[in-house]
Amino acid sequence: FLLCAWYVSVTKVTASVWLVFAGQALHMPFSMSYHLQMAREEMSLREKGHPIDNVWRVLDQTFIFVSAALWALALSGSLVYGLAVG
């Protein structure tokens, strides 16, 4: 991730590259939070409720959706397609 951030900051890139980078940067913290919570609190989550249906998974999947919409917009170049797919 840091290498990609560095590359995007030092080179002249198109708007599509910025959209892909933004999608990944938006999704990463939520994905990391979910997977770290699953590893750290697996047993306590089982005692508190369902181990998969929780706010961390919902946020992870929400930002997978946001990232996919940005990817669709970046790769197609069409705002209509990006919004329709997303």
PDB file of C-alpha atoms in Angstrom:
ATOM      1  CA  PHE A   1       0.000   0.000   0.000  1.00  0.00           C
ATOM      2  CA  LEU A   2       2.769   2.441   0.875  1.00  0.00           C
ATOM      3  CA  LEU A   3       4.564   1.717  -2.390  1.00  0.00           C
ATOM      4  CA  CYS A   4       1.368   2.407  -4.330  1.00  0.00           C
ATOM      5  CA  ALA A   5       0.781   5.627  -2.381  1.00  0.00           C
ATOM      6  CA  TRP A   6       4.328   6.731  -3.131  1.00  0.00           C
ATOM      7  CA  TYR A   7       4.000   5.903  -6.858  1.00  0.00           C
ATOM      8  CA  VAL A   8       0.722   7.793  -7.174  1.00  0.00           C
ATOM      9  CA  SER A   9       2.189  10.813  -5.385  1.00  0.00           C
ATOM     10  CA  VAL A  10       5.404  11.105  -7.449  1.00  0.00           C
ATOM     11  CA  THR A  11       4.098  10.363 -10.946  1.00  0.00           C
ATOM     12  CA  LYS A  12       1.495  12.019 -13.083  1.00  0.00           C
ATOM     13  CA  VAL A  13      -1.413   9.588 -13.168  1.00  0.00           C
ATOM     14  CA  THR A  14      -4.904   9.713 -14.607  1.00  0.00           C
ATOM     15  CA  ALA A  15      -8.126  10.170 -12.676  1.00  0.00           C
ATOM     16  CA  SER A  16      -8.816   6.450 -13.064  1.00  0.00           C
ATOM     17  CA  VAL A  17      -5.722   5.594 -11.057  1.00  0.00           C
ATOM     18  CA  TRP A  18      -6.797   8.020  -8.338  1.00  0.00           C
ATOM     19  CA  LEU A  19     -10.245   6.386  -8.189  1.00  0.00           C
ATOM     20  CA  VAL A  20      -8.771   2.901  -7.853  1.00  0.00           C
ATOM     21  CA  PHE A  21      -6.361   4.148  -5.191  1.00  0.00           C
ATOM     22  CA  ALA A  22      -9.191   5.889  -3.310  1.00  0.00           C
ATOM     23  CA  GLY A  23     -11.335   2.745  -3.403  1.00  0.00           C
ATOM     24  CA  GLN A  24      -8.558   0.624  -1.969  1.00  0.00           C
ATOM     25  CA  ALA A  25      -7.616   3.242   0.625  1.00  0.00           C
ATOM     26  CA  LEU A  26     -11.246   3.538   1.776  1.00  0.00           C
ATOM     27  CA  HIS A  27     -11.748  -0.208   2.083  1.00  0.00           C
ATOM     28  CA  MET A  28      -8.449  -1.115   3.743  1.00  0.00           C
ATOM     29  CA  PRO A  29      -9.052   0.177   7.304  1.00  0.00           C
ATOM     30  CA  PHE A  30     -12.458  -1.476   7.543  1.00  0.00           C
ATOM     31  CA  SER A  31     -11.177  -4.765   6.189  1.00  0.00           C
ATOM     32  CA  MET A  32      -8.217  -4.742   8.550  1.00  0.00           C
ATOM     33  CA  SER A  33     -10.488  -3.904  11.497  1.00  0.00           C
ATOM     34  CA  TYR A  34     -12.839  -6.766  10.699  1.00  0.00           C
ATOM     35  CA  HIS A  35     -10.132  -9.376  10.267  1.00  0.00           C
ATOM     36  CA  LEU A  36      -8.211  -8.229  13.345  1.00  0.00           C
ATOM     37  CA  GLN A  37     -11.392  -8.319  15.428  1.00  0.00           C
ATOM     38  CA  MET A  38     -12.127 -11.826  14.198  1.00  0.00           C
ATOM     39  CA  ALA A  39      -8.644 -12.992  15.137  1.00  0.00           C
ATOM     40  CA  ARG A  40      -8.578 -11.180  18.478  1.00  0.00           C
ATOM     41  CA  GLU A  41     -12.069 -11.763  19.782  1.00  0.00           C
ATOM     42  CA  GLU A  42     -13.220 -14.950  18.143  1.00  0.00           C
ATOM     43  CA  MET A  43     -14.141 -16.664  21.387  1.00  0.00           C
ATOM     44  CA  SER A  44     -15.682 -13.619  23.069  1.00  0.00           C
ATOM     45  CA  LEU A  45     -17.777 -12.888  19.952  1.00  0.00           C
ATOM     46  CA  ARG A  46     -19.094 -16.430  20.038  1.00  0.00           C
ATOM     47  CA  GLU A  47     -20.216 -15.847  23.619  1.00  0.00           C
ATOM     48  CA  LYS A  48     -21.714 -12.406  22.851  1.00  0.00           C
ATOM     49  CA  GLY A  49     -23.514 -13.338  19.664  1.00  0.00           C
ATOM     50  CA  HIS A  50     -23.010 -14.587  16.160  1.00  0.00           C
ATOM     51  CA  PRO A  51     -19.307 -14.684  15.162  1.00  0.00           C
ATOM     52  CA  ILE A  52     -19.970 -13.482  11.615  1.00  0.00           C
ATOM     53  CA  ASP A  53     -23.030 -11.220  11.790  1.00  0.00           C
ATOM     54  CA  ASN A  54     -21.541  -8.169  13.477  1.00  0.00           C
ATOM     55  CA  VAL A  55     -20.854  -4.511  12.772  1.00  0.00           C
ATOM     56  CA  TRP A  56     -17.245  -5.175  11.690  1.00  0.00           C
ATOM     57  CA  ARG A  57     -18.331  -7.520   8.894  1.00  0.00           C
ATOM     58  CA  VAL A  58     -21.071  -5.123   7.788  1.00  0.00           C
ATOM     59  CA  LEU A  59     -18.566  -2.256   7.518  1.00  0.00           C
ATOM     60  CA  ASP A  60     -16.105  -4.472   5.639  1.00  0.00           C
ATOM     61  CA  GLN A  61     -18.727  -5.544   3.119  1.00  0.00           C
ATOM     62  CA  THR A  62     -20.097  -2.007   2.795  1.00  0.00           C
ATOM     63  CA  PHE A  63     -16.698  -0.673   1.818  1.00  0.00           C
ATOM     64  CA  ILE A  64     -16.097  -3.620  -0.523  1.00  0.00           C
ATOM     65  CA  PHE A  65     -19.212  -2.332  -2.290  1.00  0.00           C
ATOM     66  CA  VAL A  66     -17.936   1.274  -2.271  1.00  0.00           C
ATOM     67  CA  SER A  67     -14.557   0.148  -3.586  1.00  0.00           C
ATOM     68  CA  ALA A  68     -16.184  -1.931  -6.334  1.00  0.00           C
ATOM     69  CA  ALA A  69     -18.271   1.047  -7.432  1.00  0.00           C
ATOM     70  CA  LEU A  70     -15.140   3.197  -7.661  1.00  0.00           C
ATOM     71  CA  TRP A  71     -13.361   0.461  -9.620  1.00  0.00           C
ATOM     72  CA  ALA A  72     -16.305   0.223 -12.036  1.00  0.00           C
ATOM     73  CA  LEU A  73     -16.238   3.977 -12.546  1.00  0.00           C
ATOM     74  CA  ALA A  74     -12.464   4.025 -13.004  1.00  0.00           C
ATOM     75  CA  LEU A  75     -12.303   1.130 -15.455  1.00  0.00           C
ATOM     76  CA  SER A  76     -15.334   2.052 -17.531  1.00  0.00           C
ATOM     77  CA  GLY A  77     -14.864   5.809 -17.553  1.00  0.00           C
ATOM     78  CA  SER A  78     -18.638   6.178 -17.440  1.00  0.00           C
ATOM     79  CA  LEU A  79     -20.323   7.781 -14.441  1.00  0.00           C
ATOM     80  CA  VAL A  80     -23.641   6.172 -15.376  1.00  0.00           C
ATOM     81  CA  TYR A  81     -22.104   2.679 -15.519  1.00  0.00           C
ATOM     82  CA  GLY A  82     -20.153   3.231 -12.298  1.00  0.00           C
ATOM     83  CA  LEU A  83     -23.275   4.288 -10.435  1.00  0.00           C
ATOM     84  CA  ALA A  84     -25.478   1.591 -11.998  1.00  0.00           C
ATOM     85  CA  VAL A  85     -23.077  -1.213 -11.107  1.00  0.00           C
ATOM     86  CA  GLY A  86     -22.405   0.260  -7.658  1.00  0.00           C
TER      87      GLY A  86
END
